[in-house]
Amino acid sequence: MTPPLDPIDPIAQWLARRPHLILDGALATELERRGADLRDALWSARLLIEQPELIRAVHLDYFRAGADVATSASYQATFEGFARRGLDTEAAAALMRRSVELAQEARAQWLQERPASDARPTPLVAASVGPYGAMKADGSEYRGDYGLDEEALMAFHRPRLEVLKAAGADLMACETLPCLAEARALARLMDELGLRGWISFSCRDGEHTSQGEPIGDCAAALAPFASVVAIGVNCTAPQHIASLVRAIRARSDRPVLVYPNAGEVWDAQAKVWRAGPECAHRAFDAQAMDWAGAGARLIGGCCRTSPADIAALWRRWEQQG
């Protein structure tokens, strides 16, 4: 039996009232679309220093589009990464807290704008916790095999989770994890710190994490951790999502979340996005209905998705009642 843990699970509260929860879409690639230069090891966290108002504007546009969750710009925000930019521990912690505050400020503005007819629960703010590989900025979040054990990964993640907890986020978004070892390290930390959060893996195909572990085995291994309020997949090609959802549901009773890429493929040599197999003939919201049919209850987008994609998904679900 899963042990009880406070605070109250915000995902369970939401899903008790509505059948699905709409996540936001891409942050970094949306910032780039609006003119931001993210050619930096800090990626979107660079704008916490240089253009925080642009981050707030993207969060607000996702709330306006129908997103029920904003995910903070802390994916690549680590003490090690900020130190390479000459920022000390205090300055780095302040920027991590600011990432959560920007999402909270966008939510407050949207709540002021919200039409009286909108009866949705108050949106959530999730603090993004990127993998160890994101700090390395070498693509290893899509490979795994870090050569670190769980204890070393816990030591890396603990200081950041402590800061994000103090910032007052509703939950943690532990995302793009390539391997079970890192998922377990984060789940152990969330249990230890009294946090709630989701665990989301990056996957290489319709059955395996990026490191090659069966996704069903990973989902089952997270059962003892009360802090894990949802399990799923992100930053993964959309054609793999339905199969991955079914594999997770077969081994876990936690709500399943998915937020795949838009279907485009990054050409590292040409440094451009190219159309993938799901781009030419099916809209993002149409594909999302397949993921919901497979059992996903939290759905949004990752790289190259936009507020327009989230708005289309929101309209489709509103029309279905």
Tab-separated table of C-alpha atoms in Angstrom:
chain	number	residue	atom	x	y	z
A	1	MET	CA	0.000	0.000	0.000
A	2	THR	CA	1.233	3.502	-0.854
A	3	PRO	CA	1.943	5.424	2.377
A	4	PRO	CA	0.032	8.655	3.019
A	5	LEU	CA	1.818	11.949	2.505
A	6	ASP	CA	0.910	15.589	2.982
A	7	PRO	CA	0.380	18.097	1.441
A	8	ILE	CA	-2.848	17.286	-0.400
A	9	ASP	CA	-2.365	16.018	-3.927
A	10	PRO	CA	-3.360	18.881	-6.290
A	11	ILE	CA	-3.672	16.557	-9.296
A	12	ALA	CA	-6.113	14.259	-7.494
A	13	GLN	CA	-8.140	17.289	-6.411
A	14	TRP	CA	-8.354	18.511	-9.992
A	15	LEU	CA	-9.185	15.151	-11.552
A	16	ALA	CA	-11.924	14.611	-8.990
A	17	ARG	CA	-13.722	17.541	-10.591
A	18	ARG	CA	-12.858	17.209	-14.280
A	19	PRO	CA	-11.998	14.243	-16.525
A	20	HIS	CA	-8.818	15.772	-17.921
A	21	LEU	CA	-6.224	18.386	-17.100
A	22	ILE	CA	-4.627	20.429	-19.886
A	23	LEU	CA	-0.921	21.072	-19.496
A	24	ASP	CA	0.814	23.963	-21.202
A	25	GLY	CA	2.994	23.625	-24.290
A	26	ALA	CA	6.600	24.388	-25.129
A	27	LEU	CA	8.327	27.205	-23.304
A	28	ALA	CA	11.806	27.389	-24.861
A	29	THR	CA	10.797	26.959	-28.495
A	30	GLU	CA	7.899	29.382	-27.986
A	31	LEU	CA	10.339	31.928	-26.544
A	32	GLU	CA	12.533	31.420	-29.600
A	33	ARG	CA	9.526	31.930	-31.877
A	34	ARG	CA	9.048	35.298	-30.164
A	35	GLY	CA	12.608	36.338	-30.886
A	36	ALA	CA	14.570	35.132	-27.858
A	37	ASP	CA	18.113	33.912	-28.424
A	38	LEU	CA	18.531	30.689	-26.435
A	39	ARG	CA	21.872	29.631	-27.884
A	40	ASP	CA	23.277	29.135	-24.421
A	41	ALA	CA	23.935	26.238	-22.047
A	42	LEU	CA	21.287	27.748	-19.743
A	43	TRP	CA	18.659	27.514	-22.539
A	44	SER	CA	15.372	29.082	-21.363
A	45	ALA	CA	16.867	29.795	-17.918
A	46	ARG	CA	18.987	32.447	-19.656
A	47	LEU	CA	15.895	34.624	-19.912
A	48	LEU	CA	15.416	34.550	-16.144
A	49	ILE	CA	18.423	36.861	-16.199
A	50	GLU	CA	17.814	38.797	-19.418
A	51	GLN	CA	14.086	38.850	-20.304
A	52	PRO	CA	11.897	37.586	-17.449
A	53	GLU	CA	8.925	39.571	-18.753
A	54	LEU	CA	8.910	37.441	-21.909
A	55	ILE	CA	8.664	34.260	-19.830
A	56	ARG	CA	5.718	35.740	-17.921
A	57	ALA	CA	4.009	36.649	-21.205
A	58	VAL	CA	4.293	33.083	-22.524
A	59	HIS	CA	2.861	31.655	-19.300
A	60	LEU	CA	-0.045	34.094	-19.536
A	61	ASP	CA	-0.770	33.171	-23.142
A	62	TYR	CA	-0.931	29.488	-22.205
A	63	PHE	CA	-3.418	30.261	-19.419
A	64	ARG	CA	-5.471	32.291	-21.899
A	65	ALA	CA	-5.344	29.358	-24.324
A	66	GLY	CA	-6.868	27.019	-21.730
A	67	ALA	CA	-3.892	25.487	-19.929
A	68	ASP	CA	-4.601	24.296	-16.401
A	69	VAL	CA	-0.899	24.186	-15.494
A	70	ALA	CA	2.063	26.484	-16.096
A	71	THR	CA	5.481	24.831	-15.915
A	72	SER	CA	8.227	27.147	-14.706
A	73	ALA	CA	11.371	28.133	-16.608
A	74	SER	CA	13.615	26.184	-14.239
A	75	TYR	CA	14.264	23.107	-16.402
A	76	GLN	CA	17.897	24.067	-16.967
A	77	ALA	CA	18.252	26.213	-13.846
A	78	THR	CA	20.868	24.575	-11.630
A	79	PHE	CA	23.470	25.857	-9.196
A	80	GLU	CA	26.201	24.326	-11.368
A	81	GLY	CA	24.901	25.927	-14.552
A	82	PHE	CA	24.516	29.365	-13.009
A	83	ALA	CA	27.973	29.084	-11.432
A	84	ARG	CA	29.457	28.726	-14.907
A	85	ARG	CA	27.891	32.122	-15.652
A	86	GLY	CA	29.542	33.648	-12.586
A	87	LEU	CA	26.476	33.602	-10.310
A	88	ASP	CA	26.927	32.601	-6.683
A	89	THR	CA	24.603	30.310	-4.731
A	90	GLU	CA	22.398	33.129	-3.454
A	91	ALA	CA	21.924	34.659	-6.894
A	92	ALA	CA	21.181	31.257	-8.453
A	93	ALA	CA	18.589	30.447	-5.794
A	94	ALA	CA	16.929	33.823	-6.361
A	95	LEU	CA	16.592	33.091	-10.082
A	96	MET	CA	15.095	29.664	-9.384
A	97	ARG	CA	12.543	31.258	-7.074
A	98	ARG	CA	11.881	33.894	-9.731
A	99	SER	CA	10.998	31.197	-12.252
A	100	VAL	CA	8.109	30.105	-10.028
A	101	GLU	CA	7.085	33.675	-9.248
A	102	LEU	CA	6.780	34.516	-12.957
A	103	ALA	CA	4.297	31.674	-13.453
A	104	GLN	CA	2.419	32.715	-10.320
A	105	GLU	CA	2.234	36.316	-11.538
A	106	ALA	CA	0.876	35.168	-14.900
A	107	ARG	CA	-1.740	33.072	-13.108
A	108	ALA	CA	-2.781	36.036	-10.953
A	109	GLN	CA	-3.232	38.192	-14.041
A	110	TRP	CA	-5.255	35.513	-15.800
A	111	LEU	CA	-7.502	35.099	-12.754
A	112	GLN	CA	-8.253	38.812	-12.937
A	113	GLU	CA	-9.104	38.477	-16.635
A	114	ARG	CA	-11.058	35.227	-16.359
A	115	PRO	CA	-14.650	35.500	-17.590
A	116	ALA	CA	-17.327	34.815	-15.004
A	117	SER	CA	-18.569	31.878	-17.093
A	118	ASP	CA	-15.252	30.008	-16.710
A	119	ALA	CA	-15.831	27.484	-13.904
A	120	ARG	CA	-12.495	25.680	-14.077
A	121	PRO	CA	-10.534	25.240	-10.845
A	122	THR	CA	-7.670	27.660	-10.228
A	123	PRO	CA	-4.730	26.703	-12.492
A	124	LEU	CA	-1.625	25.123	-10.993
A	125	VAL	CA	2.022	26.140	-11.101
A	126	ALA	CA	4.487	23.278	-11.521
A	127	ALA	CA	8.192	23.858	-10.886
A	128	SER	CA	10.182	22.251	-13.678
A	129	VAL	CA	12.962	19.929	-12.507
A	130	GLY	CA	15.060	18.953	-15.477
A	131	PRO	CA	17.355	15.913	-15.465
A	132	TYR	CA	21.045	15.836	-14.647
A	133	GLY	CA	21.685	15.627	-18.388
A	134	ALA	CA	20.078	19.044	-18.928
A	135	MET	CA	22.740	20.634	-16.719
A	136	LYS	CA	25.420	19.017	-18.873
A	137	ALA	CA	23.781	20.531	-21.994
A	138	ASP	CA	25.098	17.686	-24.143
A	139	GLY	CA	21.855	15.880	-24.988
A	140	SER	CA	22.356	13.177	-22.368
A	141	GLU	CA	18.764	13.590	-21.139
A	142	TYR	CA	17.943	11.618	-24.298
A	143	ARG	CA	20.540	8.921	-23.628
A	144	GLY	CA	20.911	8.362	-19.878
A	145	ASP	CA	23.851	6.212	-18.791
A	146	TYR	CA	25.235	9.041	-16.662
A	147	GLY	CA	27.482	6.777	-14.655
A	148	LEU	CA	25.934	8.089	-11.404
A	149	ASP	CA	24.041	6.076	-8.809
A	150	GLU	CA	20.850	7.166	-7.057
A	151	GLU	CA	22.676	8.684	-4.113
A	152	ALA	CA	24.798	10.888	-6.378
A	153	LEU	CA	21.731	11.976	-8.325
A	154	MET	CA	19.928	12.807	-5.083
A	155	ALA	CA	22.884	14.936	-3.994
A	156	PHE	CA	22.721	16.832	-7.295
A	157	HIS	CA	18.962	17.458	-7.188
A	158	ARG	CA	18.405	18.094	-3.452
A	159	PRO	CA	19.493	21.771	-3.250
A	160	ARG	CA	17.336	22.767	-6.204
A	161	LEU	CA	14.265	20.947	-4.904
A	162	GLU	CA	14.688	22.668	-1.545
A	163	VAL	CA	14.685	26.077	-3.262
A	164	LEU	CA	11.703	25.262	-5.480
A	165	LYS	CA	9.766	23.990	-2.476
A	166	ALA	CA	10.385	27.281	-0.672
A	167	ALA	CA	9.206	29.179	-3.770
A	168	GLY	CA	5.689	27.852	-3.236
A	169	ALA	CA	5.017	25.902	-6.422
A	170	ASP	CA	1.934	23.677	-6.283
A	171	LEU	CA	3.930	20.640	-7.391
A	172	MET	CA	7.191	19.551	-9.001
A	173	ALA	CA	7.421	18.630	-12.684
A	174	CYS	CA	10.293	16.125	-12.808
A	175	GLU	CA	10.584	15.832	-16.558
A	176	THR	CA	12.512	14.438	-19.518
A	177	LEU	CA	14.095	11.788	-17.304
A	178	PRO	CA	15.969	9.212	-19.386
A	179	CYS	CA	16.242	6.459	-16.800
A	180	LEU	CA	14.677	4.852	-13.763
A	181	ALA	CA	17.648	5.629	-11.492
A	182	GLU	CA	17.025	9.359	-11.832
A	183	ALA	CA	13.261	8.929	-11.447
A	184	ARG	CA	13.782	6.989	-8.219
A	185	ALA	CA	16.275	9.569	-6.952
A	186	LEU	CA	13.740	12.361	-7.461
A	187	ALA	CA	10.865	10.336	-6.005
A	188	ARG	CA	12.937	9.599	-2.906
A	189	LEU	CA	13.764	13.278	-2.542
A	190	MET	CA	10.150	14.363	-2.921
A	191	ASP	CA	9.108	11.856	-0.254
A	192	GLU	CA	11.908	13.121	1.996
A	193	LEU	CA	11.003	16.806	1.504
A	194	GLY	CA	7.220	16.368	1.719
A	195	LEU	CA	6.635	17.382	-1.895
A	196	ARG	CA	4.224	16.243	-4.581
A	197	GLY	CA	5.132	15.985	-8.222
A	198	TRP	CA	4.962	14.086	-11.440
A	199	ILE	CA	7.621	11.883	-13.004
A	200	SER	CA	7.899	12.095	-16.783
A	201	PHE	CA	10.335	10.105	-18.918
A	202	SER	CA	11.879	10.756	-22.315
A	203	CYS	CA	11.457	7.658	-24.505
A	204	ARG	CA	13.180	6.237	-27.550
A	205	ASP	CA	10.206	4.270	-28.910
A	206	GLY	CA	6.780	2.997	-27.902
A	207	GLU	CA	8.077	0.743	-25.128
A	208	HIS	CA	11.353	2.012	-23.665
A	209	THR	CA	12.878	4.991	-21.900
A	210	SER	CA	15.727	6.805	-23.593
A	211	GLN	CA	18.164	4.592	-21.690
A	212	GLY	CA	16.322	1.493	-22.889
A	213	GLU	CA	14.359	0.338	-19.832
A	214	PRO	CA	10.781	-0.921	-20.318
A	215	ILE	CA	8.489	1.972	-19.425
A	216	GLY	CA	6.051	-0.357	-17.669
A	217	ASP	CA	8.788	-1.580	-15.340
A	218	CYS	CA	9.683	2.029	-14.531
A	219	ALA	CA	6.076	2.900	-13.731
A	220	ALA	CA	5.744	-0.125	-11.453
A	221	ALA	CA	8.978	0.741	-9.648
A	222	LEU	CA	7.557	4.127	-8.620
A	223	ALA	CA	4.567	2.607	-6.808
A	224	PRO	CA	6.075	2.887	-3.277
A	225	PHE	CA	6.508	6.672	-3.528
A	226	ALA	CA	3.507	8.642	-2.280
A	227	SER	CA	5.025	11.854	-3.593
A	228	VAL	CA	4.580	10.736	-7.216
A	229	VAL	CA	1.104	11.947	-8.183
A	230	ALA	CA	1.307	11.157	-11.904
A	231	ILE	CA	3.608	9.237	-14.235
A	232	GLY	CA	4.138	9.797	-17.912
A	233	VAL	CA	6.187	10.788	-20.915
A	234	ASN	CA	7.359	14.049	-22.459
A	235	CYS	CA	9.711	15.341	-25.168
A	236	THR	CA	9.027	12.171	-27.146
A	237	ALA	CA	7.763	11.659	-30.701
A	238	PRO	CA	3.933	11.704	-30.791
A	239	GLN	CA	3.608	8.435	-32.723
A	240	HIS	CA	4.963	6.555	-29.666
A	241	ILE	CA	2.675	8.091	-27.069
A	242	ALA	CA	-0.436	5.870	-27.144
A	243	SER	CA	1.651	2.708	-26.781
A	244	LEU	CA	3.612	4.202	-23.893
A	245	VAL	CA	0.411	5.256	-22.127
A	246	ARG	CA	-1.001	1.746	-22.352
A	247	ALA	CA	2.242	0.264	-21.005
A	248	ILE	CA	2.223	2.631	-18.014
A	249	ARG	CA	-1.444	2.017	-17.248
A	250	ALA	CA	-0.876	-1.735	-17.290
A	251	ARG	CA	1.616	-1.423	-14.419
A	252	SER	CA	0.486	1.632	-12.415
A	253	ASP	CA	-2.683	3.131	-10.959
A	254	ARG	CA	-1.342	6.714	-11.011
A	255	PRO	CA	-2.820	9.206	-13.494
A	256	VAL	CA	-0.878	9.199	-16.752
A	257	LEU	CA	0.413	12.425	-18.261
A	258	VAL	CA	1.818	13.053	-21.730
A	259	TYR	CA	3.283	16.098	-23.391
A	260	PRO	CA	5.120	15.038	-26.529
A	261	ASN	CA	6.895	17.115	-29.114
A	262	ALA	CA	4.896	18.533	-32.015
A	263	GLY	CA	6.111	15.762	-34.319
A	264	GLU	CA	8.975	17.626	-35.921
A	265	VAL	CA	12.511	16.219	-35.854
A	266	TRP	CA	15.588	18.242	-34.948
A	267	ASP	CA	18.275	18.114	-37.653
A	268	ALA	CA	21.404	18.674	-35.581
A	269	GLN	CA	23.645	19.104	-38.628
A	270	ALA	CA	21.516	21.735	-40.346
A	271	LYS	CA	20.270	23.102	-36.982
A	272	VAL	CA	16.655	23.235	-38.136
A	273	TRP	CA	13.399	21.449	-37.316
A	274	ARG	CA	12.035	19.220	-40.088
A	275	ALA	CA	8.582	17.702	-40.496
A	276	GLY	CA	8.225	14.294	-38.879
A	277	PRO	CA	5.777	11.471	-39.679
A	278	GLU	CA	2.917	12.968	-37.639
A	279	CYS	CA	3.159	16.546	-38.916
A	280	ALA	CA	1.712	16.351	-42.402
A	281	HIS	CA	-1.734	14.951	-41.887
A	282	ARG	CA	-2.937	15.181	-38.261
A	283	ALA	CA	-3.424	18.186	-36.037
A	284	PHE	CA	-1.982	18.083	-32.531
A	285	ASP	CA	-5.399	18.138	-30.858
A	286	ALA	CA	-6.588	15.235	-33.034
A	287	GLN	CA	-3.609	13.155	-31.938
A	288	ALA	CA	-4.319	14.118	-28.332
A	289	MET	CA	-7.676	12.390	-28.561
A	290	ASP	CA	-5.820	9.139	-29.287
A	291	TRP	CA	-3.693	9.640	-26.164
A	292	ALA	CA	-6.786	10.338	-24.094
A	293	GLY	CA	-8.396	7.227	-25.542
A	294	ALA	CA	-5.376	5.195	-24.441
A	295	GLY	CA	-5.881	6.480	-20.901
A	296	ALA	CA	-3.892	9.711	-20.506
A	297	ARG	CA	-5.632	12.237	-18.251
A	298	LEU	CA	-3.058	15.063	-18.247
A	299	ILE	CA	-2.178	16.199	-21.771
A	300	GLY	CA	-0.094	19.038	-23.162
A	301	GLY	CA	2.836	19.669	-25.451
A	302	CYS	CA	6.617	19.887	-25.435
A	303	CYS	CA	9.062	21.206	-28.053
A	304	ARG	CA	7.527	23.155	-30.958
A	305	THR	CA	3.994	23.119	-29.591
A	306	SER	CA	2.373	26.492	-28.998
A	307	PRO	CA	-0.513	28.314	-27.311
A	308	ALA	CA	-2.476	27.722	-30.523
A	309	ASP	CA	-2.126	23.941	-30.048
A	310	ILE	CA	-3.304	24.177	-26.441
A	311	ALA	CA	-6.232	26.397	-27.453
A	312	ALA	CA	-7.283	23.847	-30.087
A	313	LEU	CA	-7.138	21.065	-27.509
A	314	TRP	CA	-9.173	23.136	-25.044
A	315	ARG	CA	-11.845	23.874	-27.698
A	316	ARG	CA	-12.117	20.206	-28.652
A	317	TRP	CA	-12.690	19.134	-25.057
A	318	GLU	CA	-15.134	21.965	-24.394
A	319	GLN	CA	-17.162	20.917	-27.441
A	320	GLN	CA	-17.235	17.360	-26.170
A	321	GLY	CA	-18.593	18.596	-22.840
